[in-house]
PDB file of C-alpha atoms in Angstrom:
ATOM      1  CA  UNK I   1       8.227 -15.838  -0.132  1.00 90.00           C
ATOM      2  CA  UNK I   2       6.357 -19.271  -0.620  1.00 94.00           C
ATOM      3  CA  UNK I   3       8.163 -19.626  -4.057  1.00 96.00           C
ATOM      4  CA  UNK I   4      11.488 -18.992  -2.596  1.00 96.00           C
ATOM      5  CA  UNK I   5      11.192 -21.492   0.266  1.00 97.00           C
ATOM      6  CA  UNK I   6      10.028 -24.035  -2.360  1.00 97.00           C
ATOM      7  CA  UNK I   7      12.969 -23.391  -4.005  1.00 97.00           C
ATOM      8  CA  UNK I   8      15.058 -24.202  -1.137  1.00 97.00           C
ATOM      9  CA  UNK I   9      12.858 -27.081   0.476  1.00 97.00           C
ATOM     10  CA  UNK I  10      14.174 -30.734   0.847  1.00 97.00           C
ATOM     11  CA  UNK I  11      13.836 -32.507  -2.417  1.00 97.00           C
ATOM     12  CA  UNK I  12      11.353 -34.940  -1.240  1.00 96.00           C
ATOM     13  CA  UNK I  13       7.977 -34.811  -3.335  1.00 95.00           C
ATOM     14  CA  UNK I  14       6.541 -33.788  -0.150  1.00 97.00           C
ATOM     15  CA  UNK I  15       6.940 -29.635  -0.547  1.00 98.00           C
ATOM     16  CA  UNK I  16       5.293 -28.784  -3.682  1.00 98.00           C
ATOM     17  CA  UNK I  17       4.690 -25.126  -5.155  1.00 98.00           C
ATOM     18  CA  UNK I  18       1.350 -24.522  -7.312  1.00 97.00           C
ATOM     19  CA  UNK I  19       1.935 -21.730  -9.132  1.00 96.00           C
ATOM     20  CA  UNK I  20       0.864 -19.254 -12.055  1.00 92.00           C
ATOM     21  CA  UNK I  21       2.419 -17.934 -15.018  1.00 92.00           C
ATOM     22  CA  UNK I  22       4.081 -14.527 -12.843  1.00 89.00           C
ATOM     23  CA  UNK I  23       6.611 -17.185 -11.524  1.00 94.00           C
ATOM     24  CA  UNK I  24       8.626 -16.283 -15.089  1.00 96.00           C
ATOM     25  CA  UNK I  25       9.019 -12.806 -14.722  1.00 95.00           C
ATOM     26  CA  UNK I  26       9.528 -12.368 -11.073  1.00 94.00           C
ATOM     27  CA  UNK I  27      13.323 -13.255 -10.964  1.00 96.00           C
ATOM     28  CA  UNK I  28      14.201 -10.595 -13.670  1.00 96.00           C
ATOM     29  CA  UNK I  29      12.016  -7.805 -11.909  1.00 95.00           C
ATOM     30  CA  UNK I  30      13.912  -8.940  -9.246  1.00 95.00           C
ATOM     31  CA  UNK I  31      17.220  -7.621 -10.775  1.00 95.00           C
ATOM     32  CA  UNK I  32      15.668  -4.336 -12.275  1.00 94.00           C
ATOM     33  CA  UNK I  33      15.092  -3.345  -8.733  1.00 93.00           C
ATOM     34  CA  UNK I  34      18.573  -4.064  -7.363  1.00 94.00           C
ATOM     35  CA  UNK I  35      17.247  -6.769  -5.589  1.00 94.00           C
ATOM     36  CA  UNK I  36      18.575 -10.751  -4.958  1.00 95.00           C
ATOM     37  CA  UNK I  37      16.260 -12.915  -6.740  1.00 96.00           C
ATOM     38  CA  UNK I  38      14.480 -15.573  -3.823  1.00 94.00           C
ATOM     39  CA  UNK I  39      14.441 -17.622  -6.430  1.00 97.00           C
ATOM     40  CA  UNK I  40      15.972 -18.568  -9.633  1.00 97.00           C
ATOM     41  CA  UNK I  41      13.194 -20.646 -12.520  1.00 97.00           C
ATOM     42  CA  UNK I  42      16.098 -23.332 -13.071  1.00 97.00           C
ATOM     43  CA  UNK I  43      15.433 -24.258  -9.327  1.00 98.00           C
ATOM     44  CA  UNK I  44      12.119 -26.007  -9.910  1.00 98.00           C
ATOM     45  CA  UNK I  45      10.929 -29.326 -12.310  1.00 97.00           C
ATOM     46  CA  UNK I  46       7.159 -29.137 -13.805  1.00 97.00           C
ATOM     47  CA  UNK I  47       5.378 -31.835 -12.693  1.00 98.00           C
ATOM     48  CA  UNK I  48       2.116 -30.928 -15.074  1.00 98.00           C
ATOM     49  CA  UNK I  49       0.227 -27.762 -16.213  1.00 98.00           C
ATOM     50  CA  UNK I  50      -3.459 -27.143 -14.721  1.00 98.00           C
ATOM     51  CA  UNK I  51      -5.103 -24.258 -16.288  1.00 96.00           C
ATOM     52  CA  UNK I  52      -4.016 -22.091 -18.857  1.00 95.00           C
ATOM     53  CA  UNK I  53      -6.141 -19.106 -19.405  1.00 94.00           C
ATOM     54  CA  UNK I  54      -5.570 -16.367 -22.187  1.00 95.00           C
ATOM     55  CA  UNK I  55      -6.101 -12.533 -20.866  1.00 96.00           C
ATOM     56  CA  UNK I  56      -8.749 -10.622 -22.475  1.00 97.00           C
ATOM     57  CA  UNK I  57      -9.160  -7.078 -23.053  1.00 98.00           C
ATOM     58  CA  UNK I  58     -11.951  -5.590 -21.187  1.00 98.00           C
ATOM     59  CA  UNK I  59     -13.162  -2.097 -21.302  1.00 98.00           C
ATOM     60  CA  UNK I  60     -16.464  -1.031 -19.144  1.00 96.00           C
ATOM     61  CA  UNK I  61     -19.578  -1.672 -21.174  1.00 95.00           C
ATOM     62  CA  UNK I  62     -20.527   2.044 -21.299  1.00 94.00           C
ATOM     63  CA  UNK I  63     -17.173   2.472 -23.378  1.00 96.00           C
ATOM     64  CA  UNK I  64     -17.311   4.149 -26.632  1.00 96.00           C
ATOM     65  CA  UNK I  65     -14.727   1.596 -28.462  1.00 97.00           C
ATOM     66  CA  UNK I  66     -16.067  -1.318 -30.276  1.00 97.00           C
ATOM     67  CA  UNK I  67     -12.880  -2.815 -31.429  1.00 97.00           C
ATOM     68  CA  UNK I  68      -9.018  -3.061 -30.492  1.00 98.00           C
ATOM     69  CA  UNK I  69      -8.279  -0.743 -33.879  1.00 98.00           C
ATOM     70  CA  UNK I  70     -10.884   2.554 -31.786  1.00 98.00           C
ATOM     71  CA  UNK I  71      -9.349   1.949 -28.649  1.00 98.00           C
ATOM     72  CA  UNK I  72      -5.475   2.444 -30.202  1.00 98.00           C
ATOM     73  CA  UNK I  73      -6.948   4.990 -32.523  1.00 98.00           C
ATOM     74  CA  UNK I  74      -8.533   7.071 -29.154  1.00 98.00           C
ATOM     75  CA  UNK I  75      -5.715   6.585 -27.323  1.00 98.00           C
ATOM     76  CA  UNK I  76      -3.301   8.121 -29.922  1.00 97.00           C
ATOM     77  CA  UNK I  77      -5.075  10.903 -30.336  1.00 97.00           C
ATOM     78  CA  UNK I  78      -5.464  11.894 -26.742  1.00 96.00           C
ATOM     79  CA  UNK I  79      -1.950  10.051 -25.298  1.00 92.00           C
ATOM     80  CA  UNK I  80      -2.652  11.151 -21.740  1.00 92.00           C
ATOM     81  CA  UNK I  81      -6.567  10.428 -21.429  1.00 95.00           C
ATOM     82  CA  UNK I  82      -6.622   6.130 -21.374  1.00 97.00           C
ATOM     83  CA  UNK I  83      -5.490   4.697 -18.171  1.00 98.00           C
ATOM     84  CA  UNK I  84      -5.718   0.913 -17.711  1.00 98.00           C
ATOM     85  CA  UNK I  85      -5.238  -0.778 -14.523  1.00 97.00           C
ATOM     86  CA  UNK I  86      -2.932  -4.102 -13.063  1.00 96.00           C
ATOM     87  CA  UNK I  87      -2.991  -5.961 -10.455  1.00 93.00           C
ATOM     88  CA  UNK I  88       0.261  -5.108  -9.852  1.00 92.00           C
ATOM     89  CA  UNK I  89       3.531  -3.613 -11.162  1.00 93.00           C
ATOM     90  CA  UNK I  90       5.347  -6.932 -13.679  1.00 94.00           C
ATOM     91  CA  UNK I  91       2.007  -8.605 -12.616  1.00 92.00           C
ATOM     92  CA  UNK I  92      -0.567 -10.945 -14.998  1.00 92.00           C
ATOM     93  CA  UNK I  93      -2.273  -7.779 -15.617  1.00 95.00           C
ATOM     94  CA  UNK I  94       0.517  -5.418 -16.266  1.00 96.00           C
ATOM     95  CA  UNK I  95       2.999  -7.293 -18.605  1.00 96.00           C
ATOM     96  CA  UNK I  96       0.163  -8.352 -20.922  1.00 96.00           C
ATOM     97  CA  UNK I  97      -1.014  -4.707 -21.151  1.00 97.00           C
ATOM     98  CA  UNK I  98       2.900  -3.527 -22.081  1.00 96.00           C
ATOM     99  CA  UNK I  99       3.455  -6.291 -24.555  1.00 96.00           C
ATOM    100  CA  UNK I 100       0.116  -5.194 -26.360  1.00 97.00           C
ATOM    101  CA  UNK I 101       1.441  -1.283 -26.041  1.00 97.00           C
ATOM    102  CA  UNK I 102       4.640  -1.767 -27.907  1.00 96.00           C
ATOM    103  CA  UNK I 103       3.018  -4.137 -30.333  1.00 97.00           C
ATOM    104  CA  UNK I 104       0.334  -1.634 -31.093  1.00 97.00           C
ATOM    105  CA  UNK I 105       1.845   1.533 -30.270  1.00 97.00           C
ATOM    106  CA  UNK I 106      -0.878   2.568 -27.751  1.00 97.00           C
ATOM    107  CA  UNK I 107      -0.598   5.410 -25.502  1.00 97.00           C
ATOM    108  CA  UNK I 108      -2.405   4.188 -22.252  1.00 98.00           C
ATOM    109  CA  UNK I 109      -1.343   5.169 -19.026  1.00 97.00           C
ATOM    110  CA  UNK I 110      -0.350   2.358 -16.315  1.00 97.00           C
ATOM    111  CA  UNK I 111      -2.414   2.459 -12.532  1.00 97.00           C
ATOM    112  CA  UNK I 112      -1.362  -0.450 -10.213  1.00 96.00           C
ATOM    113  CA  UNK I 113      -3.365  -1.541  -7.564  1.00 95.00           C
ATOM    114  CA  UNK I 114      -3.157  -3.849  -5.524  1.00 92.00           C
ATOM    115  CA  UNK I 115      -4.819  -6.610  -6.631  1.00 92.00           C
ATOM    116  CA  UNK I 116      -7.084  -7.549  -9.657  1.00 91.00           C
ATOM    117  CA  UNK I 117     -10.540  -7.226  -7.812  1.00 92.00           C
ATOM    118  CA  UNK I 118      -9.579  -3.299  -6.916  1.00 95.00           C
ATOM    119  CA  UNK I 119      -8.623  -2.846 -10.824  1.00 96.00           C
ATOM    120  CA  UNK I 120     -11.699  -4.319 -11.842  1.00 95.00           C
ATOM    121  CA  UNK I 121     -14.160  -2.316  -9.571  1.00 95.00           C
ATOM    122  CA  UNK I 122     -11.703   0.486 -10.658  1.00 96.00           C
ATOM    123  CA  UNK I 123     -12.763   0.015 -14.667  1.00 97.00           C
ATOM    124  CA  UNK I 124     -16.591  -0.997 -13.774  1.00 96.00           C
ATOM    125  CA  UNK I 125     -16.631   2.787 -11.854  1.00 95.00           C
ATOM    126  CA  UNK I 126     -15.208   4.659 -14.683  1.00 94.00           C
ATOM    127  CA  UNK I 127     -11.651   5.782 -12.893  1.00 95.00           C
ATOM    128  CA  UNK I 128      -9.585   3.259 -15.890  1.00 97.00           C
ATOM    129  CA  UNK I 129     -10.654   2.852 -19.338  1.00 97.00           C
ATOM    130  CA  UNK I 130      -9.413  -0.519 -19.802  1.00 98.00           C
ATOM    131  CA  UNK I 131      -7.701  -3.736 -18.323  1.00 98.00           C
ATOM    132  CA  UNK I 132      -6.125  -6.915 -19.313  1.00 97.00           C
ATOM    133  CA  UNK I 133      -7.912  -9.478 -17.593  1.00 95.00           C
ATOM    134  CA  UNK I 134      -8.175 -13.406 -16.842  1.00 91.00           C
ATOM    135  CA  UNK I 135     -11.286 -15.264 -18.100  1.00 88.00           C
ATOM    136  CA  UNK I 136     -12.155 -15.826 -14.343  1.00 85.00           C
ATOM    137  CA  UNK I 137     -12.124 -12.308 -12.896  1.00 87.00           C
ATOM    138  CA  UNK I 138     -14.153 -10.505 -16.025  1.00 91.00           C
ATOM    139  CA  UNK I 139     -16.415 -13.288 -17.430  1.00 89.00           C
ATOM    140  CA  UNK I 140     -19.355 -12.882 -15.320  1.00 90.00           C
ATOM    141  CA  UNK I 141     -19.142  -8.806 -15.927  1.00 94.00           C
ATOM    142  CA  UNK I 142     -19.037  -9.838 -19.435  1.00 95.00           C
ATOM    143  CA  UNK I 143     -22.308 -12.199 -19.145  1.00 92.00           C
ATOM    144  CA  UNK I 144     -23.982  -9.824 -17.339  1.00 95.00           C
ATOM    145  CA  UNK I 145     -23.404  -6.743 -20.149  1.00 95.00           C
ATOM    146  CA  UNK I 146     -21.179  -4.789 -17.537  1.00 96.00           C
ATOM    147  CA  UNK I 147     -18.230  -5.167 -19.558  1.00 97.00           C
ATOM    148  CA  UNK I 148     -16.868  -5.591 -23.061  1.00 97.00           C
ATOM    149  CA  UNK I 149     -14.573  -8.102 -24.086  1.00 97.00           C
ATOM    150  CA  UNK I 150     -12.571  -6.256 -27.637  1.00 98.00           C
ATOM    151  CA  UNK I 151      -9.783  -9.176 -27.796  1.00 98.00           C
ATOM    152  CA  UNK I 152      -7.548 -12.261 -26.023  1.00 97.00           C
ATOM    153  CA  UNK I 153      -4.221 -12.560 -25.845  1.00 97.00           C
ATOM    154  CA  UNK I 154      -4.159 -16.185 -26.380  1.00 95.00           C
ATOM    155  CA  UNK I 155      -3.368 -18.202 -29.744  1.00 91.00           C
ATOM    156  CA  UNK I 156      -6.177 -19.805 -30.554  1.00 88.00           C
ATOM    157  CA  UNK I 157      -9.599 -19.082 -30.682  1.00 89.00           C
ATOM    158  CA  UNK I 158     -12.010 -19.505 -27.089  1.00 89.00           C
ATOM    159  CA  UNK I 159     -14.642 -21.626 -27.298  1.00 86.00           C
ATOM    160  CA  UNK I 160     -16.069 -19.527 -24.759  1.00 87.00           C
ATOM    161  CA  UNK I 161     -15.971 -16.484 -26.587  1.00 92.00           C
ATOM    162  CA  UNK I 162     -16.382 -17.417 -29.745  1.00 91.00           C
ATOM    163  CA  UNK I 163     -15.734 -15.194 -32.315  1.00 94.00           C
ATOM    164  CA  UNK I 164     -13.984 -13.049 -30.127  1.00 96.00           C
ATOM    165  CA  UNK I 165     -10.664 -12.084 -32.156  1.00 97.00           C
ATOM    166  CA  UNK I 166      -6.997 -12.751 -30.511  1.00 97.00           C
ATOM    167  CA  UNK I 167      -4.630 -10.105 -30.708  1.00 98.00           C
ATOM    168  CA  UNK I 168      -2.481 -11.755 -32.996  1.00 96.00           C
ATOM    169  CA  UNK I 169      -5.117 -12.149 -35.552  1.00 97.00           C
ATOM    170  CA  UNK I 170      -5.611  -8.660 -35.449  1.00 97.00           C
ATOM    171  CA  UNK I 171      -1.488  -8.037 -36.617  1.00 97.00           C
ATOM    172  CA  UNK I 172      -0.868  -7.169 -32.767  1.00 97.00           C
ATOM    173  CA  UNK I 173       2.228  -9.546 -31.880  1.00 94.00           C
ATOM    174  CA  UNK I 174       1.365 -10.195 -28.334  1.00 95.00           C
ATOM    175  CA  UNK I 175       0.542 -13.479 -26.651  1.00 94.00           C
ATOM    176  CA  UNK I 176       0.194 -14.270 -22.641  1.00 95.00           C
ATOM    177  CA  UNK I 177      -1.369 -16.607 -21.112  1.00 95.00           C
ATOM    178  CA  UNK I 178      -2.190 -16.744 -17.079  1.00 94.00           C
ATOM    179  CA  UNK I 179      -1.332 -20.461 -16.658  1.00 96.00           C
ATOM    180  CA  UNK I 180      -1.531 -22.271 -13.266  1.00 96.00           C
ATOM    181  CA  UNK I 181       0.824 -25.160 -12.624  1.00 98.00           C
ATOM    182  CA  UNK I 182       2.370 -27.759 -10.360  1.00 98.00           C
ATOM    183  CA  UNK I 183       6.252 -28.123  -9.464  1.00 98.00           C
ATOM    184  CA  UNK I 184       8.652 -29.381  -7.178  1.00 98.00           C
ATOM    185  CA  UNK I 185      12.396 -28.780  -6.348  1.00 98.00           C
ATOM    186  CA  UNK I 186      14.783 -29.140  -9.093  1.00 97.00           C
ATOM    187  CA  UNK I 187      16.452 -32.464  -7.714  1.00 96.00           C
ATOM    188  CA  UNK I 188      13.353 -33.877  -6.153  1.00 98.00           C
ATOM    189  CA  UNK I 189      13.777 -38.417  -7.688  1.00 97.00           C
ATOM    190  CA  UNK I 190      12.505 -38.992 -11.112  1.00 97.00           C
ATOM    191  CA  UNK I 191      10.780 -41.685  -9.622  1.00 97.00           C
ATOM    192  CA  UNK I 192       8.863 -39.245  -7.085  1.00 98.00           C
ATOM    193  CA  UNK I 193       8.429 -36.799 -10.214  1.00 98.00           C
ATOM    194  CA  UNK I 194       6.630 -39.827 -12.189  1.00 97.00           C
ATOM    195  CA  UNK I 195       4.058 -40.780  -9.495  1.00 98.00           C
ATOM    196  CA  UNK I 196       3.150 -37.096  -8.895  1.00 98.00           C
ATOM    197  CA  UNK I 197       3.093 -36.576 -12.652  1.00 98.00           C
ATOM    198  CA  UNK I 198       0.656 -40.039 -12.795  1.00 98.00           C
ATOM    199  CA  UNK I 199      -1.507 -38.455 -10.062  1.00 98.00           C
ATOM    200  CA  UNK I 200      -2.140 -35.075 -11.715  1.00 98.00           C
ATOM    201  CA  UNK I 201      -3.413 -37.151 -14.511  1.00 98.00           C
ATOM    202  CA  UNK I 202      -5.802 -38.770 -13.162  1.00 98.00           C
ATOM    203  CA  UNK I 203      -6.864 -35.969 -10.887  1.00 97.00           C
ATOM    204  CA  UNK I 204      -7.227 -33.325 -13.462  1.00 97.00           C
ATOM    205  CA  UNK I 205      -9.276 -36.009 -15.823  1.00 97.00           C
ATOM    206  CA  UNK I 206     -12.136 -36.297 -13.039  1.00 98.00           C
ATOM    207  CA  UNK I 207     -15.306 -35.278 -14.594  1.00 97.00           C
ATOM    208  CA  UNK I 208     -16.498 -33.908 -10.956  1.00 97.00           C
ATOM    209  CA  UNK I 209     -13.020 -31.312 -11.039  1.00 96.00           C
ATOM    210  CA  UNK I 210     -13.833 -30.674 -14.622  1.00 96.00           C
ATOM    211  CA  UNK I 211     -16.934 -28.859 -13.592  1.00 95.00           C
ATOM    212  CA  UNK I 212     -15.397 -26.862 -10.907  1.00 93.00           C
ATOM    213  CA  UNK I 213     -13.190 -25.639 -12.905  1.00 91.00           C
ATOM    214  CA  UNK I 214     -15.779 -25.147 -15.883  1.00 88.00           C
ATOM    215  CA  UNK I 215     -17.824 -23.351 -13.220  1.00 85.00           C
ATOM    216  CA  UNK I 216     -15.268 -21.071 -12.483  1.00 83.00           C
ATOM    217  CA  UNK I 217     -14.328 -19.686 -16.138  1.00 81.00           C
ATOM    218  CA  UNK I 218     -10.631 -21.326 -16.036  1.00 89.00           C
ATOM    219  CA  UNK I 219     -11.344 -24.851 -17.798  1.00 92.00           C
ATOM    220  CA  UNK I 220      -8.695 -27.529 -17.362  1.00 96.00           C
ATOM    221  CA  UNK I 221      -5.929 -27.650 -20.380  1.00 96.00           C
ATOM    222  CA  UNK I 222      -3.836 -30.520 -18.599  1.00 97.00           C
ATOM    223  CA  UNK I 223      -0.381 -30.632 -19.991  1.00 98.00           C
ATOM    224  CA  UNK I 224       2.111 -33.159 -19.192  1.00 98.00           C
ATOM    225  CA  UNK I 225       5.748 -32.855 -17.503  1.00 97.00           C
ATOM    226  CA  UNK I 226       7.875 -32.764 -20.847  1.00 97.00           C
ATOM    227  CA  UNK I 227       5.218 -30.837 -22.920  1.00 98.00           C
ATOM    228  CA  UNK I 228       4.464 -28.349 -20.370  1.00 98.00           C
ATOM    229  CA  UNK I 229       8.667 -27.803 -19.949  1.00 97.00           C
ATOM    230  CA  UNK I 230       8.808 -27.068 -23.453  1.00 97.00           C
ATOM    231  CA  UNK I 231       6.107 -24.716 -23.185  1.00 97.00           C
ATOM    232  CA  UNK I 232       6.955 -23.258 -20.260  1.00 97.00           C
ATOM    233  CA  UNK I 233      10.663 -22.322 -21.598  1.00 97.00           C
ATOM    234  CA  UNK I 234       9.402 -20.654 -24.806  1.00 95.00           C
ATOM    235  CA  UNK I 235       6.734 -18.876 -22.655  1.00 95.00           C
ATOM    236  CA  UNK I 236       9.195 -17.645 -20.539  1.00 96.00           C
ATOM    237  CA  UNK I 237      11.638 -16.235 -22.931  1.00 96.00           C
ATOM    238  CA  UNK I 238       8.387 -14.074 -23.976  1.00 93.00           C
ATOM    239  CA  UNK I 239       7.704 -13.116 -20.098  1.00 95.00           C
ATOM    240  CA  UNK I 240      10.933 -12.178 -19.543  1.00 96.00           C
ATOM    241  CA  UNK I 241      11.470  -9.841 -22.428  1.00 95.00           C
ATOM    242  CA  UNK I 242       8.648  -8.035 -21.439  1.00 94.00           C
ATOM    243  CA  UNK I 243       9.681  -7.132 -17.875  1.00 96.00           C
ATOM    244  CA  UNK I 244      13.466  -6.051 -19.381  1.00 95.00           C
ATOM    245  CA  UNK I 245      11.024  -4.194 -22.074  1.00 94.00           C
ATOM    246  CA  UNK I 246       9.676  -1.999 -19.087  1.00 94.00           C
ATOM    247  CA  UNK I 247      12.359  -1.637 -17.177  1.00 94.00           C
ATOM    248  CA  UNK I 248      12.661  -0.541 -13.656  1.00 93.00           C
ATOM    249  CA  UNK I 249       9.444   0.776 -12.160  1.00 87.00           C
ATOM    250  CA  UNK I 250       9.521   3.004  -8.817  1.00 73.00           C
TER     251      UNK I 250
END
């Protein structure tokens, strides 16, 4: 609802939308389910990406699998054992989860709930095997031994889990990242665009916000207006494909 009436809002630089990386996929689910898109992604202008944090793959620490290869090994040979939870049907847990199945060929079950912290008490109790997580939700159940961390779906390596392999690097073509970013309405002035996109950079360079955001598990990875529009269409295309990849889900 807040994306739509972003979408709609006077031009002005003065009604803003901070969003994440679900924004791409949302229209097209949209359309599976017979439903009017509230928005359309052509209706919005990046101003500048904030965060830009790769999912891992988590599995409770109790877990039998020690790499990516046991887990699609185990779940192959029993196809209707493995569940893995989302926070959400065409969420940022549930398309990362598909793209890795029909890269790998894994036969894990999907369990929506409604929201990441009920997936991830879900996996730390045993009722899911596994989940696709952001950096900020699992890390501290990673620290603190509860859970495992067997890949990322990112595209290079993490310098806070180093040595930790990406998907990709394991011959697993899958890639999503949970970015966060700030736009405005499509015809909001170039010259209003250009002071916002000036502000963001010096915001997002403050030392103090740095180490929030540090704190948190979801470092900065600033990315300009033109760079970030660039990314944001090629990231999209791979978004999209996913969600027409699972189709419509009751």
């Amino acid at each position: 609802m807040g994306t739509g009436f972003v979408a709609r809002a006077k031009p002005d630089g003065y009604t803003l939308l901070l969003t994440l990386s679900a924004i791409s996929g949302l229209p097209e689910a949209d359309r599976l389910l017979g439903r009017k898109p509230a928005f359309q992604l052509d209706q919005f202008v990046p101003i500048a990406r904030v965060t830009a944090d790769p999912n891992l793959l988590v599995v409770n620490a109790d877990a039998p699998w020690k790499s990516v290869a046991e887990l699609v090994a185990d779940s192959k040979q029993h196809p209707t054992a493995l569940n893995y939870g989302s926070s959400g049907v065409y969420g940022a847990m549930h398309i990362p989860m598909e793209m890795f199945k029909a890269a790998s060929g894994a036969q894990i079950t999907h369990v929506p709930f409604s929201g990441g912290g009920p997936a991830m008490v879900s996996l730390l109790g045993g009722q899911i095997q596994t989940a696709a997580s952001g950096p900020a939700n699992a890390g501290n159940f990673i620290k603190t031994g509860k859970m495992r961390a067997l890949a990322h779906w990112g595209s290079q390596p993490l310098p806070a889990y180093p040595g930790l392999p990406s998907l990709k690097s394991l011959g697993y073509d899958a890639e999503f990242v949970q970015w966060s970013a700030l736009m405005a309405p499509a015809q909001t002035p170039r010259a209003v665009i250009d002071t916002l996109r000036n502000a963001m950079r010096v915001v997002t360079a403050d030392p103090a916000l740095k180490q929030v955001f540090n704190n948190l598990g979801s470092p900065i990875e600033y990315m300009d207006a033109p760079e970030f529009a660039t990314y944001w269409k090629a990231d999209a295309e791979r978004v999209v494909a996913a969600v027409k990849k699972i189709g419509k889900v009751d």
